[in-house]
Coordinates of C-alpha atoms and ligand atoms in Angstrom, one line a residue:
X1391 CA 60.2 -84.9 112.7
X1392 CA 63.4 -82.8 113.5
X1393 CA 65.9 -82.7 110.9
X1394 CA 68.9 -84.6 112.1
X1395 CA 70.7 -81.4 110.4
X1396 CA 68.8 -79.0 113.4
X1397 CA 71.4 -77.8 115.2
X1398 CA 70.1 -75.2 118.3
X1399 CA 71.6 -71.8 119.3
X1400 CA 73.3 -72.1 122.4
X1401 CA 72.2 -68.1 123.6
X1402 CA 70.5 -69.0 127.3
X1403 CA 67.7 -66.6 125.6
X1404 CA 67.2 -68.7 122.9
X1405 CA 67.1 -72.1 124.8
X1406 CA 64.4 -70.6 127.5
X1407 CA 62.1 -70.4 124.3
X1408 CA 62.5 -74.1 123.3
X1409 CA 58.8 -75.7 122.7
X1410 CA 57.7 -79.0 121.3
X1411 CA 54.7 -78.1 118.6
X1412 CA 52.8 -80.3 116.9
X1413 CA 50.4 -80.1 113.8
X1414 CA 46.5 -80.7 114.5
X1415 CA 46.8 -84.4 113.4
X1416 CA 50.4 -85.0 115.8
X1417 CA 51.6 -87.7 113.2
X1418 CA 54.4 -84.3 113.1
X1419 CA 56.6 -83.6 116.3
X1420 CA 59.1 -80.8 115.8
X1421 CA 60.9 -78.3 118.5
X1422 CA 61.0 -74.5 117.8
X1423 CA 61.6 -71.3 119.8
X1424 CA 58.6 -70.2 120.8
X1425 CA 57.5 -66.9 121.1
X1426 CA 54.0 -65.1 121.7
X1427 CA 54.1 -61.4 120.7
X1428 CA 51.4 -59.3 122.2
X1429 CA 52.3 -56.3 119.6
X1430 CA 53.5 -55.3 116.2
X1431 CA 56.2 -53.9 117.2
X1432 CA 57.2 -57.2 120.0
X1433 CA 56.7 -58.8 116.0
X1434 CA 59.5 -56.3 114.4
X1435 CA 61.9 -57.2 117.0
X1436 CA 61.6 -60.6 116.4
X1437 CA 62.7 -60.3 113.0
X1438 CA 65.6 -58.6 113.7
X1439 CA 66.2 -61.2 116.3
X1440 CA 66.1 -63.6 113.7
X1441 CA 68.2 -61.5 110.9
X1442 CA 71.0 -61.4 114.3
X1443 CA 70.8 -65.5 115.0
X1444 CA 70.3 -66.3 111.5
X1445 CA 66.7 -68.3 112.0
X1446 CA 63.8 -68.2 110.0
X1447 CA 60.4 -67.6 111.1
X1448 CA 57.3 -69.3 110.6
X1449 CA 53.9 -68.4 111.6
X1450 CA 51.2 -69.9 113.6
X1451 CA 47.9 -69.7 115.1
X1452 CA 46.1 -72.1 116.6
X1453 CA 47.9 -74.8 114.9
X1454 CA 44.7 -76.3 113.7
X1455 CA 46.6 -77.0 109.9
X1456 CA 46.7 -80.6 109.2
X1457 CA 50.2 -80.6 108.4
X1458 CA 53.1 -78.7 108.7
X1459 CA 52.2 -75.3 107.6
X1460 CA 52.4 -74.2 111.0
X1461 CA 55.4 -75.6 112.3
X1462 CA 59.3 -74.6 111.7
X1463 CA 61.5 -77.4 113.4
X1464 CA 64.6 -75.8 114.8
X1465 CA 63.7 -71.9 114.0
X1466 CA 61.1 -69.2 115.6
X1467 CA 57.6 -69.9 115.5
X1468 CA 55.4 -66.6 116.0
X1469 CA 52.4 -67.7 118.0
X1470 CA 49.7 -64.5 117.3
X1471 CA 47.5 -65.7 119.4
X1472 CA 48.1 -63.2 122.0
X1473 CA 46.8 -60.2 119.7
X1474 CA 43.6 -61.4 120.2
X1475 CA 41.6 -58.0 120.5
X1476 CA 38.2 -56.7 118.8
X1477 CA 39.3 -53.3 117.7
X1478 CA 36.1 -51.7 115.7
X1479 CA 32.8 -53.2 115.5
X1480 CA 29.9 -51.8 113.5
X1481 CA 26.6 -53.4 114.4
X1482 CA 24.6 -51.3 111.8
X1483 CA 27.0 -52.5 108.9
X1484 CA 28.5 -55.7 110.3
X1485 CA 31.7 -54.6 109.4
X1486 CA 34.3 -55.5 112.0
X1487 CA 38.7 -55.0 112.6
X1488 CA 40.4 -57.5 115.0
X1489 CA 43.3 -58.2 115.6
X1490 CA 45.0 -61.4 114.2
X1491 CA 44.3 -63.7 116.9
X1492 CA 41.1 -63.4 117.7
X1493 CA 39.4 -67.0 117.0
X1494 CA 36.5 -67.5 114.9
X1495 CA 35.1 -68.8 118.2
X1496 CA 35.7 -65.3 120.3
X1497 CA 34.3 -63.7 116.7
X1498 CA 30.5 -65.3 116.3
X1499 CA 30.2 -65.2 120.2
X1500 CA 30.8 -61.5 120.3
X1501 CA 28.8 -60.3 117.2
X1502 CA 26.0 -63.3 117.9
X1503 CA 23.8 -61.1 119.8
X1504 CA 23.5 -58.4 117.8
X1505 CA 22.6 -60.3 114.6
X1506 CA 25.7 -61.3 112.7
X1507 CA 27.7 -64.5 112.2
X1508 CA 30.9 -65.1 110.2
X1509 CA 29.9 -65.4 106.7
X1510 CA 32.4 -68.7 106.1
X1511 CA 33.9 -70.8 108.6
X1512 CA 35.6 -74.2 108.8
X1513 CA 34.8 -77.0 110.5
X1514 CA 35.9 -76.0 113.9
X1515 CA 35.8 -72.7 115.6
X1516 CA 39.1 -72.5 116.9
X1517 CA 41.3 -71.2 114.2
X1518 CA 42.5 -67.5 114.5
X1519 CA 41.5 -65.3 111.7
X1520 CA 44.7 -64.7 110.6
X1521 CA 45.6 -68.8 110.0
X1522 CA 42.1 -68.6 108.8
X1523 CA 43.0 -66.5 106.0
X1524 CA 46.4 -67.5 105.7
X1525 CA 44.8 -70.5 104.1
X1526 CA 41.5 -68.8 103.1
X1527 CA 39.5 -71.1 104.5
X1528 CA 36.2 -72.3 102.8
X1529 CA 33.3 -73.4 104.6
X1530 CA 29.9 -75.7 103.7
X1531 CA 28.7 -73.2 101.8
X1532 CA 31.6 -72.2 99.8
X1533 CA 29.8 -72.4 96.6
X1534 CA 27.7 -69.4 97.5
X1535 CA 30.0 -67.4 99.8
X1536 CA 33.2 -68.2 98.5
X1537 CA 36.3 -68.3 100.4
X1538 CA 36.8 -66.2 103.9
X1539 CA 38.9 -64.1 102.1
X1540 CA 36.1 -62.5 99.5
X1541 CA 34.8 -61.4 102.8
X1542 CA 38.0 -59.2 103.5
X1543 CA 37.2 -55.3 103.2
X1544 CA 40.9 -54.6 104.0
X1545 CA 43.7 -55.9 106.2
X1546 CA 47.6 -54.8 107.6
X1547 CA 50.5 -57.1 107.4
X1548 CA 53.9 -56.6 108.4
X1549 CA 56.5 -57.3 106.1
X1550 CA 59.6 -58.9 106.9
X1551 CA 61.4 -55.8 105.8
X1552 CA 59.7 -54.1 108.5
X1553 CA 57.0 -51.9 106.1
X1554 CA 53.4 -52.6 107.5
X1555 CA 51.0 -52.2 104.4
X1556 CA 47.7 -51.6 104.0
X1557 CA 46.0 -54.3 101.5
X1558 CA 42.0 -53.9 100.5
X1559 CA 41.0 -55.4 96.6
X1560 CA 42.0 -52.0 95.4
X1561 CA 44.7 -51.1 97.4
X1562 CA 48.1 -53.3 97.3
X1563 CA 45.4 -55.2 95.0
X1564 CA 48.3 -57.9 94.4
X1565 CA 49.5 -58.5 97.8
X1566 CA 45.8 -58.6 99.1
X1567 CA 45.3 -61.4 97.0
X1568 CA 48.7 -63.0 97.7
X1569 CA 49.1 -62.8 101.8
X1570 CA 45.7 -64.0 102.2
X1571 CA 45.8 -67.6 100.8
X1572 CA 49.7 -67.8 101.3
X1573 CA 50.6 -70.0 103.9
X1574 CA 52.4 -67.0 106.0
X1575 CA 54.7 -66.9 103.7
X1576 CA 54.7 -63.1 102.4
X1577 CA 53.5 -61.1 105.3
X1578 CA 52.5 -60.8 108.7
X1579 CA 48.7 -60.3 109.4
X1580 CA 48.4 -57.4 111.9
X1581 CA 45.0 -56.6 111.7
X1582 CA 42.1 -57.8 109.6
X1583 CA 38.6 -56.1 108.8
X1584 CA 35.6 -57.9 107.3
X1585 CA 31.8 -57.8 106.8
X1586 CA 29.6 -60.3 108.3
X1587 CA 26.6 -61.9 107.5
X1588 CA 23.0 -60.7 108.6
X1589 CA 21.1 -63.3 111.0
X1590 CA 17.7 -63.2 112.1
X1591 CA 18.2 -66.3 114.1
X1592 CA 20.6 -68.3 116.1
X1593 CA 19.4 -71.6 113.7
X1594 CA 19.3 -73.0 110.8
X1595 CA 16.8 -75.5 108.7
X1596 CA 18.4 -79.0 108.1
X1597 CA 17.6 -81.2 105.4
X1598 CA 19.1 -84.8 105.2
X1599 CA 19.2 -87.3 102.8
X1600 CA 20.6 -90.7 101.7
X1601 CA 22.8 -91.0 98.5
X1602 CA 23.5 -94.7 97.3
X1603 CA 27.0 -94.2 95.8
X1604 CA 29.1 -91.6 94.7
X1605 CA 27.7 -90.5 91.5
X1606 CA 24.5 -89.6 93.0
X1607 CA 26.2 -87.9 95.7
X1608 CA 28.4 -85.8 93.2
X1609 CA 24.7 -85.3 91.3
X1610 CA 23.1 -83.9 94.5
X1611 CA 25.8 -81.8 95.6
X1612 CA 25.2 -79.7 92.1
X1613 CA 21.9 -80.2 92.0
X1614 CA 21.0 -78.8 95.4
X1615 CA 23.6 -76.1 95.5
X1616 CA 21.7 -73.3 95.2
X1617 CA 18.3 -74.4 97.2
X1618 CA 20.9 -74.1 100.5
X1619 CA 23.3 -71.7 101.4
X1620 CA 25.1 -74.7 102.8
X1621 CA 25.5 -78.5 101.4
X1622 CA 28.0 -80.9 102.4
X1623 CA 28.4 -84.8 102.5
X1624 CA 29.6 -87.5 104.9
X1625 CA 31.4 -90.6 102.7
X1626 CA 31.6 -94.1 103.8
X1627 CA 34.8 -94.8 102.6
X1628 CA 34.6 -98.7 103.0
X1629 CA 31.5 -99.2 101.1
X1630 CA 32.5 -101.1 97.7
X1631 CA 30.5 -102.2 94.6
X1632 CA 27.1 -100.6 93.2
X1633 CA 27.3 -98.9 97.2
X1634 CA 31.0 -97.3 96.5
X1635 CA 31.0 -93.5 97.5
X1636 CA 27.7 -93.5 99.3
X1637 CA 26.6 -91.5 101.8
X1638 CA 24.3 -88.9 103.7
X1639 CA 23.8 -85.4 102.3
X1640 CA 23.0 -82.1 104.8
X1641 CA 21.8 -78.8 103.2
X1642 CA 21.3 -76.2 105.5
X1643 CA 19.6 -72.9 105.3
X1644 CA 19.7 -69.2 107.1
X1645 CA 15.7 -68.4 108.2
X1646 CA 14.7 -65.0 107.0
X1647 CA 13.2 -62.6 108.9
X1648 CA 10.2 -63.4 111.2
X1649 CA 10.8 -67.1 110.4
X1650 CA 11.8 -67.7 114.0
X1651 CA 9.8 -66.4 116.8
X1652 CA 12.3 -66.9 119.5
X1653 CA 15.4 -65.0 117.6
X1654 CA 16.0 -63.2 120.9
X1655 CA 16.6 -66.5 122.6
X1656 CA 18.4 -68.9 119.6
X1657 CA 21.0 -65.4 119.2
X1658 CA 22.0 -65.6 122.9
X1659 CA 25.1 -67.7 123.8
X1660 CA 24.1 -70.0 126.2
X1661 CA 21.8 -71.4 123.8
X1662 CA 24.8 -71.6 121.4
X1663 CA 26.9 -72.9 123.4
X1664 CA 28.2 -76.8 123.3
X1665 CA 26.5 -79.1 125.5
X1666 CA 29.4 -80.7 127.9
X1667 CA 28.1 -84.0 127.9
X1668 CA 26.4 -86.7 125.6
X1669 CA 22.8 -88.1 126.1
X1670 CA 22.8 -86.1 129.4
X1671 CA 25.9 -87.8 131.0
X1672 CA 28.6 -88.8 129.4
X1673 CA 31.4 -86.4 129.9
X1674 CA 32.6 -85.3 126.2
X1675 CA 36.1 -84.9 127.5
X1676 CA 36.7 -88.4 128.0
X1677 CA 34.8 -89.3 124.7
X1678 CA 37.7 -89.5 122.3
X1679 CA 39.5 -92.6 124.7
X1680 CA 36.4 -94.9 123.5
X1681 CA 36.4 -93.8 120.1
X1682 CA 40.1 -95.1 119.7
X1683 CA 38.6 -98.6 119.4
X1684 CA 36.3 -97.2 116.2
X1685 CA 39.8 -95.6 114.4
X1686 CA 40.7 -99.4 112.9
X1687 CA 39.4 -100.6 109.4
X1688 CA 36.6 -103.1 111.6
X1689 CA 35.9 -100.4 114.1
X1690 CA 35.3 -97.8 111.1
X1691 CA 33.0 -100.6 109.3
X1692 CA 30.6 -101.0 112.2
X1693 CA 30.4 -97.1 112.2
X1694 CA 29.9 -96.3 108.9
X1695 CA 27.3 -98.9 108.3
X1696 CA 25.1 -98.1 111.5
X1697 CA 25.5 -94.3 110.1
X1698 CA 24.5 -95.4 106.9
X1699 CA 21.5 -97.5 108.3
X1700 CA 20.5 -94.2 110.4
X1701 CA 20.8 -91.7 107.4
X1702 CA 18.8 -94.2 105.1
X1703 CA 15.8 -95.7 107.0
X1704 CA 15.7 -93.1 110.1
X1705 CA 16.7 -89.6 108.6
X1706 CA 16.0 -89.9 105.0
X1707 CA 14.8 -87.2 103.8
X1708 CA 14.0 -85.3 107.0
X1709 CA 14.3 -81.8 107.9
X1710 CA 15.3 -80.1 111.5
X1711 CA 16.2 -77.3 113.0
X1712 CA 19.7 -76.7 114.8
X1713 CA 21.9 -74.2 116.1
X1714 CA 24.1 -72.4 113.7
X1715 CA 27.2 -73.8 116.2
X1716 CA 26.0 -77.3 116.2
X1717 CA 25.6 -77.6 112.5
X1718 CA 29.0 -75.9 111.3
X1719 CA 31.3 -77.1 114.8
X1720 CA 30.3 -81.1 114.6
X1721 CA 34.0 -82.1 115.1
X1722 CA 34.3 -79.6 118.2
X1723 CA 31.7 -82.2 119.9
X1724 CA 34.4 -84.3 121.0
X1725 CA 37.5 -81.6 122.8
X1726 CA 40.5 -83.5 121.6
X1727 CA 39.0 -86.0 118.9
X1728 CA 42.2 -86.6 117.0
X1729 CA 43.7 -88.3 120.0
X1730 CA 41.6 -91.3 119.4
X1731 CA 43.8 -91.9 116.7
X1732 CA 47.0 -93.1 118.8
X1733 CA 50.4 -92.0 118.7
X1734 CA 51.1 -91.8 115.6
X1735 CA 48.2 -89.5 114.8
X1736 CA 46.3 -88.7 112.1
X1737 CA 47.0 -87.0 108.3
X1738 CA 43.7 -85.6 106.0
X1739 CA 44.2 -85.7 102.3
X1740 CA 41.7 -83.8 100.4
X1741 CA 41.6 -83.0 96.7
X1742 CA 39.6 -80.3 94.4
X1743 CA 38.5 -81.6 91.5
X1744 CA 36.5 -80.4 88.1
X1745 CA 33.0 -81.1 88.1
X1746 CA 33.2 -83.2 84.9
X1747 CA 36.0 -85.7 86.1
X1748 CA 35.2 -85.9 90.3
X1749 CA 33.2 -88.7 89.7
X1750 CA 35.5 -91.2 87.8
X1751 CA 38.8 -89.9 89.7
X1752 CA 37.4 -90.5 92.8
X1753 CA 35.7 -94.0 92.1
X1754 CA 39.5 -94.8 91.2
X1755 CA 40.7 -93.3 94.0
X1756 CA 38.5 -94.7 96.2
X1757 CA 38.5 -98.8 95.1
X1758 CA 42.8 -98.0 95.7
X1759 CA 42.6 -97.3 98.9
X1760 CA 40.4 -100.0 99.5
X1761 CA 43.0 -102.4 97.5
X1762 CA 45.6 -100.8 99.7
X1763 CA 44.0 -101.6 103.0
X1764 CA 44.2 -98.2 103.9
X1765 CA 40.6 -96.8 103.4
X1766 CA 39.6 -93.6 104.8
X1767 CA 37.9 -93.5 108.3
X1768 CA 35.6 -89.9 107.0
X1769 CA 34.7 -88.9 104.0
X1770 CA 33.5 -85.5 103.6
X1771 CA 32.6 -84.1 100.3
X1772 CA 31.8 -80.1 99.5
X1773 CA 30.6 -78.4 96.1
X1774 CA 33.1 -75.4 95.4
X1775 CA 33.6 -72.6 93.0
X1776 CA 37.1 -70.6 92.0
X1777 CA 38.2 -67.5 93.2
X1778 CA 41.1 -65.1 92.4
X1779 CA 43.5 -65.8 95.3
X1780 CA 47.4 -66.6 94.6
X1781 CA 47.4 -70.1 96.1
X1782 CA 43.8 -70.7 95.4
X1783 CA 42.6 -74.8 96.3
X1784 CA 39.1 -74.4 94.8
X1785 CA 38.1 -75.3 91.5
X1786 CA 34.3 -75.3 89.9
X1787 CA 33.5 -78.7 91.6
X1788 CA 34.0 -80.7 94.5
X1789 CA 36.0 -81.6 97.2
X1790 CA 36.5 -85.3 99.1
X1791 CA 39.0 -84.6 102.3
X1792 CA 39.4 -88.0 103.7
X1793 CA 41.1 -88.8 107.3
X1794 CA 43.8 -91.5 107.6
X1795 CA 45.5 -93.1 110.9
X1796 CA 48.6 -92.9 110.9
X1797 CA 50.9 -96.2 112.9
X1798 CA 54.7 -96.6 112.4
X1799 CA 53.7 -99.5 110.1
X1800 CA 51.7 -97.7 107.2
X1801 CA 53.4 -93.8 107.0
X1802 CA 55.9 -95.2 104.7
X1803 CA 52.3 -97.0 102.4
X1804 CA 50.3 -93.9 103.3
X1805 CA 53.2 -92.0 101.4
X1806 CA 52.9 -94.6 98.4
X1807 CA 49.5 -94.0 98.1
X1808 CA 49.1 -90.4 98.5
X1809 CA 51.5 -90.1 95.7
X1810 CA 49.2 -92.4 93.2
X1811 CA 46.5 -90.6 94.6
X1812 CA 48.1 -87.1 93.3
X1813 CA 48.6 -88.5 90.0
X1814 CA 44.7 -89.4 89.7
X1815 CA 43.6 -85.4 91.1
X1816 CA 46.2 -83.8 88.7
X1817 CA 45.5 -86.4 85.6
X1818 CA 41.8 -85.3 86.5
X1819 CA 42.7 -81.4 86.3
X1820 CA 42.3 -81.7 90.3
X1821 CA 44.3 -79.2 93.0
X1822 CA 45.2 -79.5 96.7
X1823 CA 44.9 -77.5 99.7
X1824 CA 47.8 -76.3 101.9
X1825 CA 46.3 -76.6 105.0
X1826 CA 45.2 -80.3 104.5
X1827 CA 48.5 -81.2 103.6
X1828 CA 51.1 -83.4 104.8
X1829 CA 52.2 -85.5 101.6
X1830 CA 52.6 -83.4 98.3
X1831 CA 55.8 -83.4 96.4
X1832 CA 58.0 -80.4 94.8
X1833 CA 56.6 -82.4 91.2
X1834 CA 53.0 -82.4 92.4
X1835 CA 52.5 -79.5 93.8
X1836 CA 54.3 -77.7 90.7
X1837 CA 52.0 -79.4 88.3
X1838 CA 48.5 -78.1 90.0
X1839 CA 50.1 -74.6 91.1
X1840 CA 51.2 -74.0 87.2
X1841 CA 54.3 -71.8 86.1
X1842 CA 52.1 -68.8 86.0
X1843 CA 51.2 -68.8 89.8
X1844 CA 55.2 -69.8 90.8
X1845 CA 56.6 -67.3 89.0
X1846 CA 54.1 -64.6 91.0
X1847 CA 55.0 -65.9 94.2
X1848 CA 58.9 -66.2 93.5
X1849 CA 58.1 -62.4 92.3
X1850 CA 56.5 -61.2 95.7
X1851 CA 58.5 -63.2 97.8
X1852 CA 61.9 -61.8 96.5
X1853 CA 60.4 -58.2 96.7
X1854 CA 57.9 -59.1 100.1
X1855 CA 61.1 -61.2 102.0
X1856 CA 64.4 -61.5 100.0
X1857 CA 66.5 -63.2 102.7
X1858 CA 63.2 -65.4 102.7
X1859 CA 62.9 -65.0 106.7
X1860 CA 59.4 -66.6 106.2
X1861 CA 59.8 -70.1 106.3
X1862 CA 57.9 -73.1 107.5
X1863 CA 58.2 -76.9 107.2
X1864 CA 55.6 -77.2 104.1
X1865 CA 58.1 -73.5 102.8
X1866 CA 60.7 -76.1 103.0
X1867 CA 59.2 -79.5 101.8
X1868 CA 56.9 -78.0 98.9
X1869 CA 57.3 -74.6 97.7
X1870 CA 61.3 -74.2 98.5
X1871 CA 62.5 -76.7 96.0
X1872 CA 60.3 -75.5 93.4
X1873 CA 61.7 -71.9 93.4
X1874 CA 65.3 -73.3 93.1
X1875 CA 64.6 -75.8 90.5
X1876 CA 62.9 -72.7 88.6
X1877 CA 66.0 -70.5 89.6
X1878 CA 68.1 -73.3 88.3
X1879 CA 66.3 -73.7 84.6
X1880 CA 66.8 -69.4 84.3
X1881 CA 70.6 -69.4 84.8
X1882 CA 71.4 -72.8 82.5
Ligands
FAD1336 C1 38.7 -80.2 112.7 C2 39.1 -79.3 111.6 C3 38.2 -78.9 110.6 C4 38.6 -78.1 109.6 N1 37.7 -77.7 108.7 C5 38.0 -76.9 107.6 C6 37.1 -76.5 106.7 O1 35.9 -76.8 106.7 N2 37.5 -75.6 105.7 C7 38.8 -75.2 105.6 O2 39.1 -74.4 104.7 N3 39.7 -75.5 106.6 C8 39.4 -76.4 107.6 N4 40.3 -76.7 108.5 C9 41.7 -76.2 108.4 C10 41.8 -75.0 109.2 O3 40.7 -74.1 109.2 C11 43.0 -74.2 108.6 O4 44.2 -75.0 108.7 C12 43.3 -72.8 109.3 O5 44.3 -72.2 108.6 C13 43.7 -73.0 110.8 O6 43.9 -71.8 111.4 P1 44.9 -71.6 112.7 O7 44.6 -70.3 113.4 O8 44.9 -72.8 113.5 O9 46.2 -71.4 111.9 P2 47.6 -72.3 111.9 O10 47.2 -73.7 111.5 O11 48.3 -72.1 113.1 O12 48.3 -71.5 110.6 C14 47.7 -71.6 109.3 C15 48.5 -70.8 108.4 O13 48.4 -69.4 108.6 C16 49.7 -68.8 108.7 N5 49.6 -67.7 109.7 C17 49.4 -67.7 111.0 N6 49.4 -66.5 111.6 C18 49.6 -65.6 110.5 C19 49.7 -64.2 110.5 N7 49.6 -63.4 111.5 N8 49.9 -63.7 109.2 C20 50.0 -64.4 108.1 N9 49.9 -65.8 108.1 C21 49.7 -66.4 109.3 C22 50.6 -69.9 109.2 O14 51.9 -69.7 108.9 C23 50.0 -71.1 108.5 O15 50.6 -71.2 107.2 C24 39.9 -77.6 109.5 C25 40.9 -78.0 110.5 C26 40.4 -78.8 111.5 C27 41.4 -79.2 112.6

């Protein structure tokens, strides 16, 4: 929401720029100045802009961040989108330089045909790579690729002193590891270069099977880790008792060489590409308007147990081949999915948590929202290993993200329980991710973060922005308050 303490600029410039943004899950409606540089040096006038009118800036992409890492009520917002450019591309090496809004979408379809892919990617294609690695995004196979960022050779970022560096592991080694993971809060991504993965077809090899509750699905995930290069679960959040925490289980593998006879065909787009309708005629643009009656605790039951019927006596234990798009992109079936939700939207909370205490924090965590009445509608559940980046999520575990609807009625209970829910990930040596979310405290997010890691990022952002001109909402809700309160505690 906008703080009631916004007060806009009344420069006729300004005002043309006014733009209502939203975070992926719109349970956030804010108002910025909008503005869509097409170059670095459109960028560097911004900021001076802002240094004259006394706004901050905030970043953004596509937006696709679940909470408000993207939005800055009442300041500039930086939409990159427009540098959107392949600049280099090497298909010998795979190694490729873009500009910072170019889309993982526009990325796989234009290194496809000649044999490469994106070694991680999220969910959905349509972040930029710049909010990509902003948040170092992982994908499903995340315990063997790690984070997009490991797949960084080298990248430029502005700095809201106006120096553009150059950052590669050994270059700038502490910034590289800083800007990427933080939030758009230390630099601005001008150009990013990174080395793909090989293909030798446009599909993968599917394997799916049933897991009866949450400790076997916690076993699997480890166990099968390294048979696939991906693995990730679907959670029925409304299952209780012996069934609490069950589930279905894909592992996914790359085909080597000569494995797929029609390569030249399964590497082409159009056989990529997303069909536009369901069973043949059902328009996928209208599909989200009848899933709105499946977003309710009932609606979610009737899914989840037909799912669970499917994955156990229909697709146990089966294997399948599907496109590499149709296995990583699921949730961009449905354009426009997080509509079904209503108007009050939708928020994702999803923890990281140790291998040796995922199973008991989550059954906790799990039976309360269940007591609360508020259990999730998708469960999704990841294996992970750490890496070196400043604002790293991942631990050497697991992940559960789980989706929540959002109505006037429950924000203020969602709150509640979010906050006993943090208390279970951090008493369980748990962390949290950024772009998921929309609920951490100052407290919290201290705790998981550790002083070590603040006191870094208080370091770069006093040398990278001193009159902190990088700000967003989660700046200003999360991270903000902890550098004062540590600012505080040094002069007393
Ligand atoms: C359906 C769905 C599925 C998802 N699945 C996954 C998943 O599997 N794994 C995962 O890790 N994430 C996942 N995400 C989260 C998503 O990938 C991240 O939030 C990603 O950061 C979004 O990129 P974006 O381009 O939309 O950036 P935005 O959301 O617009 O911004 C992300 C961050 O990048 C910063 N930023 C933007 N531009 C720049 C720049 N030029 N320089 C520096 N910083 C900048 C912003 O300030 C912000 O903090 C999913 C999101 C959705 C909606």
């Amino acid at each position: 929401m906008l703080p009631s303490s916004v007060m806009f600029k009344a420069s006729p410039m300004l005002l043309s720029h006014l733009a209502p943004l939203e975070n992926f899950g719109h349970s956030l409606k804010t108002v910025a100045y909008l503005f869509r540089p097409s170059t670095t040096e459109q960028i560097v006038e911004l900021f001076r802009l802002a240094e004259r009118e006394n706004l901050t800036i905030g970043l953004r992409g596509s937006g696709r961040t679940y909470g408000d890492g993207a939005l800055n009520a009442g300041h500039i917002v930086l939409d990159i989108r427009r540098m959107n450019r392949i600049l280099e591309w090497n298909p010998h090496t795979g190694v490729i330089k873009a500009e910072p809004g170019v889309t993982l979408q526009q990325l796989w379809q234009y290194v496809l045909e000649d044999g490469w892919w994106p070694p991680v990617v999220s969910g959905t294609q349509f972040p930029t790579l710049a909010g990509a690695l902003g948040m170092n995004i992982h994908g499903k196979n995340n315990w063997r690729a790690g984070t997009l960022g490991e797949h960084v050779l080298a990248f430029t970022a502005l700095l809201p002193n106006g120096q553009e560096i150059t950052c590669t592991p050994n270059e700038n080694s502490e910034l590289f590891y800083a800007i990427i993971s933080s939030a758009g809060l230390l630099g601005v991504f001008t150009s990013l270069t990174l080395k793909l993965k090989r293909l030798y077809s446009g599909n993968v090899r599917v394997s799916a099977w049933a897991v009866p509750n949450l400790r076997e699905m916690l076993t699997d995930l480890d166990q099968f880790k390294n048979e696939h290069d991906y693995i990730v679960g679907w959670l029925d959040g409304l299952a209780g008792g012996n069934g609490l925490g069950r589930g279905q289980i894909h592992g996914a593998d790359y085909l080597h060489a000569d494995e797929d006879p029609q390569a030249a065909r399964t590497l082409r787009l159009d056989y990529q590409n997303l069909p536009d309708t369901f069973f043949g005629f059902v328009p996928k643009a209208s599909l989200w308007f009848l899933m709105q009656f499946f977003t309710n605790n009932f609606g979610t039951a009737l899914v989840n147990t037909a799912k669970y019927a499917q994955s156990r006596f229909l697709e146990h234990q089966k294997q399948y081949i599907q496109s590499l798009v149709a296995f990583n992109f699921l949730l961009d079936y449905v354009p426009g999915w997080e509509k079904a939700y209503g108007p009050g939207g939708l928020i994702q909370y999803q923890s990281f948590v140790p291998l040796e205490t995922a199973n008991a924090a989550w059954a906790e965590m799990l039976r309360l929202t269940q007591r609360r009445g508020l259990p999730t509608s998708l469960g999704v559940t990841k294996r992970h290993r750490p890496d070196k980046f400043l604002f790293t999520h991942a631990v050497n575990g697991y992940s559960l993200a789980m989706d929540f609807k959002v109505t006037r009625s429950n924000r203020a209970k969602l709150q509640q329980m979010a906050n006993e829910m943090n208390e279970i990930v951090l008493q369980a040596g748990g962390r949290f991710y950024f772009a998921k979310d929309s609920t951490l405290t100052p407290e919290a997010a201290a705790r998981y973060l550790g002083p070590e890691t603040l006191q870094r990022f208080a370091a770069l952002k006093a040398q990278c922005d001193p009159q902190e001109r990088l700000q967003t909402g989660l700046y200003r809700r999360v991270l903000k308050p902890i550098l004062v309160t540590m600012k505080q505690s040094v002069s007393r």
